[in-house]
mmCIF file of N, CA and C in Angstrom:
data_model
loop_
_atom_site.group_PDB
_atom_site.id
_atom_site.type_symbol
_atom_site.label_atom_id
_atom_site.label_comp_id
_atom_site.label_asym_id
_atom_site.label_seq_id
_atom_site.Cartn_x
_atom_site.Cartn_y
_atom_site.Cartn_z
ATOM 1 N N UNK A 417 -14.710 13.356 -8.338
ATOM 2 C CA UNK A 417 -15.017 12.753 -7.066
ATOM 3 C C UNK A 417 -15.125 13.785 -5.942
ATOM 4 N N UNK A 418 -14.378 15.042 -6.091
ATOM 5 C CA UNK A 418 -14.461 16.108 -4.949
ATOM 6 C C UNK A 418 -16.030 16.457 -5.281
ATOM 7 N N UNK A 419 -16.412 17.003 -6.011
ATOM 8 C CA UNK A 419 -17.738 17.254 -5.616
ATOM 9 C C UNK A 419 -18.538 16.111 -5.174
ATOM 10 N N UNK A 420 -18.828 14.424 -5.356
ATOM 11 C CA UNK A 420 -19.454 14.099 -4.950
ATOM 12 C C UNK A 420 -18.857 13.921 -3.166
ATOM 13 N N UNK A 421 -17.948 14.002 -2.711
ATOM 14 C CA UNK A 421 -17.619 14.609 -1.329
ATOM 15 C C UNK A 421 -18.162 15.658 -0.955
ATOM 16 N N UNK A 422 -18.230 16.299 -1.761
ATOM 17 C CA UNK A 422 -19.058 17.702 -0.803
ATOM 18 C C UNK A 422 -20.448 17.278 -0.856
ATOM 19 N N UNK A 423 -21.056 16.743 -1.670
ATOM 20 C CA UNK A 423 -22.755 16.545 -1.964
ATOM 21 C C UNK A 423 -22.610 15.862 -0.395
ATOM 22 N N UNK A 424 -21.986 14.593 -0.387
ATOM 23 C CA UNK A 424 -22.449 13.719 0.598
ATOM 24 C C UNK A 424 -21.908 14.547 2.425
ATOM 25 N N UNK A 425 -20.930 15.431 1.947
ATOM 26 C CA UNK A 425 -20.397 16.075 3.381
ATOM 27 C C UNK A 425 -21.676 17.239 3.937
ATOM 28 N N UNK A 426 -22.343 17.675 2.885
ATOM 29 C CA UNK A 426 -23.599 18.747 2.872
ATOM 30 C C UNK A 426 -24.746 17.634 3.295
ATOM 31 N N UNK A 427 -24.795 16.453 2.853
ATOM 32 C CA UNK A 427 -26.051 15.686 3.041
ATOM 33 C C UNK A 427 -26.055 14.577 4.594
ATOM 34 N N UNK A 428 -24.865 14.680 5.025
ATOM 35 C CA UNK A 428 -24.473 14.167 6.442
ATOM 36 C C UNK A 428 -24.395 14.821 7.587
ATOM 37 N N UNK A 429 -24.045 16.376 6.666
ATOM 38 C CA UNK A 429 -24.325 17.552 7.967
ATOM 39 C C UNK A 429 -25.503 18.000 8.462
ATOM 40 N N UNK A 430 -26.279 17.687 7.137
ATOM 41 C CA UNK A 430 -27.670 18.345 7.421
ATOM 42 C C UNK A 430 -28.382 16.929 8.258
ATOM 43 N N UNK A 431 -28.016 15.732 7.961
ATOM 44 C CA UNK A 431 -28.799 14.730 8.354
ATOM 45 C C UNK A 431 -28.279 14.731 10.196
ATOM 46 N N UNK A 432 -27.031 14.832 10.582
ATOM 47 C CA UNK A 432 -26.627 15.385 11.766
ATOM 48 C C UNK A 432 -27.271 16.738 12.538
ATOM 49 N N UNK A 433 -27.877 17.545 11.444
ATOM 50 C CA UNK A 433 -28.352 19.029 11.894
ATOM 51 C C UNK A 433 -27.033 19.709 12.733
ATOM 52 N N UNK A 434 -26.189 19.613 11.918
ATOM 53 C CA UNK A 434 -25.313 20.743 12.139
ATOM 54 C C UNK A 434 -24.561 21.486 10.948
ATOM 55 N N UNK A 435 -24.585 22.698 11.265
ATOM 56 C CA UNK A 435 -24.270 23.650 10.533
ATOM 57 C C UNK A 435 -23.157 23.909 9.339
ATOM 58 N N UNK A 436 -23.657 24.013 8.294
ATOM 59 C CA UNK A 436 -22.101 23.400 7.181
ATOM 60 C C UNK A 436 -22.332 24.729 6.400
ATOM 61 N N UNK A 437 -21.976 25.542 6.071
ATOM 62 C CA UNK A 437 -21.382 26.195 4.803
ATOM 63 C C UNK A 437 -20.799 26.768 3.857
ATOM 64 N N UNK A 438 -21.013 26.436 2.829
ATOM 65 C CA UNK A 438 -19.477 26.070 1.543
ATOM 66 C C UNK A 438 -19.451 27.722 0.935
ATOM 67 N N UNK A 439 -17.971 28.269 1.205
ATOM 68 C CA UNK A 439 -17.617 29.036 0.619
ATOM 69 C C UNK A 439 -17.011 29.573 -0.697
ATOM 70 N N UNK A 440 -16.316 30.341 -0.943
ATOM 71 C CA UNK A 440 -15.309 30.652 -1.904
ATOM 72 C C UNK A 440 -15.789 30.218 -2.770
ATOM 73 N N UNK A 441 -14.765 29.305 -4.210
ATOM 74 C CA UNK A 441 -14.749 28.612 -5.029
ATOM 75 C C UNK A 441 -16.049 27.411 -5.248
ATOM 76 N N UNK A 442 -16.411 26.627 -4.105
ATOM 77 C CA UNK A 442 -17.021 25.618 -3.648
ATOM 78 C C UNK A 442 -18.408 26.204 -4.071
ATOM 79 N N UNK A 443 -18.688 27.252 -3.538
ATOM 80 C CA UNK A 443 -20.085 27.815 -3.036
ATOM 81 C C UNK A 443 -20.398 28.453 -4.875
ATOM 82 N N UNK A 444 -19.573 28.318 -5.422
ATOM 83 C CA UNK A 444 -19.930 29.101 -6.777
ATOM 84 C C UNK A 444 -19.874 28.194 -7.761
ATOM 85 N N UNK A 445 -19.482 26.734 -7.170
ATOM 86 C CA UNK A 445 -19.314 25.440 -8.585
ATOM 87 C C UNK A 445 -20.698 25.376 -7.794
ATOM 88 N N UNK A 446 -21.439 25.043 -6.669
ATOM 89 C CA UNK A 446 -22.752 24.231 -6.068
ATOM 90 C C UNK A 446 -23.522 25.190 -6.724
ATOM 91 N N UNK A 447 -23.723 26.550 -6.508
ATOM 92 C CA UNK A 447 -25.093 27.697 -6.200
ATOM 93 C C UNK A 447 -25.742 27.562 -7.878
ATOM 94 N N UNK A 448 -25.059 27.441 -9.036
ATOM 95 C CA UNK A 448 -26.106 28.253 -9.874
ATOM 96 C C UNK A 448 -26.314 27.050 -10.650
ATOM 97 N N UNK A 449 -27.286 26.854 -11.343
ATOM 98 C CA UNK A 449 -27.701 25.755 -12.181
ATOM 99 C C UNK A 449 -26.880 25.088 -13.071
ATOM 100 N N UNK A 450 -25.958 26.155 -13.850
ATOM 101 C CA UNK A 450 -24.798 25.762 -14.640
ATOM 102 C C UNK A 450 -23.833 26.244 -14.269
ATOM 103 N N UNK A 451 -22.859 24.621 -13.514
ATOM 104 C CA UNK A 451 -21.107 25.847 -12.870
ATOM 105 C C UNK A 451 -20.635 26.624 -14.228
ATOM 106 N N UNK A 452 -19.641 27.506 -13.374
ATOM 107 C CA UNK A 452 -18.961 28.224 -14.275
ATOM 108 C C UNK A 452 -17.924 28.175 -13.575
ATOM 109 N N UNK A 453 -17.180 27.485 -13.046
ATOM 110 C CA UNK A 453 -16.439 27.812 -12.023
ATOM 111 C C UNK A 453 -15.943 25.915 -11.755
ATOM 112 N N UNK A 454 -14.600 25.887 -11.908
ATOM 113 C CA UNK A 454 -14.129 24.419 -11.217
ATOM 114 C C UNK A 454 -13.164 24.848 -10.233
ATOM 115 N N UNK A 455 -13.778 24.432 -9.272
ATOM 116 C CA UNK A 455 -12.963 24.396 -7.571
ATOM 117 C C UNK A 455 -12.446 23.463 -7.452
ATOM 118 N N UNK A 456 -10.836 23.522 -7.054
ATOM 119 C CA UNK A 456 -10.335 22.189 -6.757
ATOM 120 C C UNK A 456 -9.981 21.848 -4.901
ATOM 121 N N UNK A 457 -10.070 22.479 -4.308
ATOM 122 C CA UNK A 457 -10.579 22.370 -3.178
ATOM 123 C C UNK A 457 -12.088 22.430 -2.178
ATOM 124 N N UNK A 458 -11.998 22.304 -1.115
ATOM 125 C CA UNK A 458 -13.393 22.454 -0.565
ATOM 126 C C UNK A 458 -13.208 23.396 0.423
ATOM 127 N N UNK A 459 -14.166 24.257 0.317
ATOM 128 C CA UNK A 459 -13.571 25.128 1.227
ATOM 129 C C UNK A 459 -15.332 25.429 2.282
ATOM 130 N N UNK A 460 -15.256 25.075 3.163
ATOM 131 C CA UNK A 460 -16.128 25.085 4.073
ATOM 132 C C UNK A 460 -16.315 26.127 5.805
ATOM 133 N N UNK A 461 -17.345 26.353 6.185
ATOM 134 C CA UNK A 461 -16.765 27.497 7.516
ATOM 135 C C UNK A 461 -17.942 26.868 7.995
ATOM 136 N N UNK A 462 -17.841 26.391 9.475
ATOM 137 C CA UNK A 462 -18.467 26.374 10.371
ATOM 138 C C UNK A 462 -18.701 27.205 11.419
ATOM 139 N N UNK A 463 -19.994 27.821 11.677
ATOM 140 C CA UNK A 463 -20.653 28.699 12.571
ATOM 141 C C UNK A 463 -20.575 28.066 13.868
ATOM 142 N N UNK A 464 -20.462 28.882 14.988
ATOM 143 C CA UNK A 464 -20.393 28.320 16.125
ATOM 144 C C UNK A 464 -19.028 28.119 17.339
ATOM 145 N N UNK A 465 -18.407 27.405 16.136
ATOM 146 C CA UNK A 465 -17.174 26.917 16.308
ATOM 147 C C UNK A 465 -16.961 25.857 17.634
ATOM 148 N N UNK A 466 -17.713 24.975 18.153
ATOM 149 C CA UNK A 466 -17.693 23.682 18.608
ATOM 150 C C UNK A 466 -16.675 22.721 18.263
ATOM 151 N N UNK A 467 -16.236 21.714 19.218
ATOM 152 C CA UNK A 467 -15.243 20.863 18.348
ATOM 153 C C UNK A 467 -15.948 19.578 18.103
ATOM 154 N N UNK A 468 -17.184 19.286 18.434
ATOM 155 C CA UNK A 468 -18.062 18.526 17.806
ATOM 156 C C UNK A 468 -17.785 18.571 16.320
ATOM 157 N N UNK A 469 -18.149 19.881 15.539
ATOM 158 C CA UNK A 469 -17.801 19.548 14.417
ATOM 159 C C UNK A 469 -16.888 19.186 13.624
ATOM 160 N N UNK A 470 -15.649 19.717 13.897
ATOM 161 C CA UNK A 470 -14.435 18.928 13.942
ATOM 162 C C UNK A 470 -14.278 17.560 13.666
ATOM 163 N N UNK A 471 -14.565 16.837 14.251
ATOM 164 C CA UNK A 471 -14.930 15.539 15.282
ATOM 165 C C UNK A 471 -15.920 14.835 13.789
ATOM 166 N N UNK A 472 -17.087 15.093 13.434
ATOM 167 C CA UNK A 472 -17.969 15.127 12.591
ATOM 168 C C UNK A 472 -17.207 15.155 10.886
ATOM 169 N N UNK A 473 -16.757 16.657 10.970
ATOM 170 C CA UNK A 473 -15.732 16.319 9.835
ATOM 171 C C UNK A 473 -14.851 14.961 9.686
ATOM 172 N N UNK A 474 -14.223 15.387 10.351
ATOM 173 C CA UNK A 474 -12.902 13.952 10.051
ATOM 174 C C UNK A 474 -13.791 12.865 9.987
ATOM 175 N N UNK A 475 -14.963 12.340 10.536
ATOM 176 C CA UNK A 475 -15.216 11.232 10.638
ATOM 177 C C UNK A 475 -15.870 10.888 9.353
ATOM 178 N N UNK A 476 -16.507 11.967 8.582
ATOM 179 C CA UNK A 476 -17.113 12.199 7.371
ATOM 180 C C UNK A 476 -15.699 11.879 6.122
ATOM 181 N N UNK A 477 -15.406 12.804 6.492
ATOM 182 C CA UNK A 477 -13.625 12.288 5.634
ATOM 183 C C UNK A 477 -13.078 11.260 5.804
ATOM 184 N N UNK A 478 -12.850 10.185 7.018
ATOM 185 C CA UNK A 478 -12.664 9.218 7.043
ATOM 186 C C UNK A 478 -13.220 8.009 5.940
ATOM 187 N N UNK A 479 -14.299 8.445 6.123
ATOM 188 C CA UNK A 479 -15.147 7.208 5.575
ATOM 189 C C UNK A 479 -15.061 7.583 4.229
ATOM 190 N N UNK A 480 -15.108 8.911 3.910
ATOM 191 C CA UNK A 480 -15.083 9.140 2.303
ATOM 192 C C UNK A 480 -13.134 8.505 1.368
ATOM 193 N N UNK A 481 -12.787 8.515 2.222
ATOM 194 C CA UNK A 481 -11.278 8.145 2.132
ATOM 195 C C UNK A 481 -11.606 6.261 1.837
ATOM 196 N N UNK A 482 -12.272 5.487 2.805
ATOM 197 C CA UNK A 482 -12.967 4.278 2.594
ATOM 198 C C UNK A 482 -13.550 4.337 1.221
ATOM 199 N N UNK A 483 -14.254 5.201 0.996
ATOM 200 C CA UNK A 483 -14.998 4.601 -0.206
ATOM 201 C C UNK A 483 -14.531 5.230 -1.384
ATOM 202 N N UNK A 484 -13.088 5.802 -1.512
ATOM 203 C CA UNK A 484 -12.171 5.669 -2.641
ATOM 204 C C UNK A 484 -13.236 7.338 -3.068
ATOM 205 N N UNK A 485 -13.726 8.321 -2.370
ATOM 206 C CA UNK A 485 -14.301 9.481 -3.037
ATOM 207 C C UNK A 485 -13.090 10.188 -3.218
ATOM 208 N N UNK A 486 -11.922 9.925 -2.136
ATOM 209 C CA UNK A 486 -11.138 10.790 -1.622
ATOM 210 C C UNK A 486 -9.530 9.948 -1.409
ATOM 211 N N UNK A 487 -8.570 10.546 -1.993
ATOM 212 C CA UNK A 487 -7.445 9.986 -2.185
ATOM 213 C C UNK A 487 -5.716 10.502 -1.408
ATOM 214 N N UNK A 488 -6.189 11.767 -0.968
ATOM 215 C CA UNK A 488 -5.321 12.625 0.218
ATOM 216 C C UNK A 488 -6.190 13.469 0.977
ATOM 217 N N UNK A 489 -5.699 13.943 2.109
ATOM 218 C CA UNK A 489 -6.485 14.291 2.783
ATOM 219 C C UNK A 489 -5.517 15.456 3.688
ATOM 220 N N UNK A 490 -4.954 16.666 3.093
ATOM 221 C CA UNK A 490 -3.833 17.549 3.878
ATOM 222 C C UNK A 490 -4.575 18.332 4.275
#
């Protein structure tokens, strides 16, 4: 279920047009055709640093918490 959180957190940011991208662990289960790699966190960095996005996050997490993608949230 964590990755389909990130699909939809990448597909809400971009539909918002603001700036999302997935690092570390995250950025190496998404990038190559076949993972090699299981990330158990999400690890994300926003450019800019606005608290809009902030704001955007949580509200994205909120709702993913609603639809049972997401089960804690520390």
């Amino acid at each position: 279920m964590r990755i389909k959180l990130q699909v939809d957190l990448l597909e809400a940011s971009r539909k918002a047009e603001l700036p999302f991208i997935f690092k570390g662990g995250t950025s190496l289960l998404l990038l190559p055709e076949t993972p090699r790699r299981l990330s158990t966190d999400i690890d994300i960095n926003q450019p800019g640093r606005n608290g809009a996005y902030l704001w955007f996050l949580s509200a994205q997490i909120s709702r993913s918490l609603r639809k049972k993608y997401l089960t804690v949230w520390r």
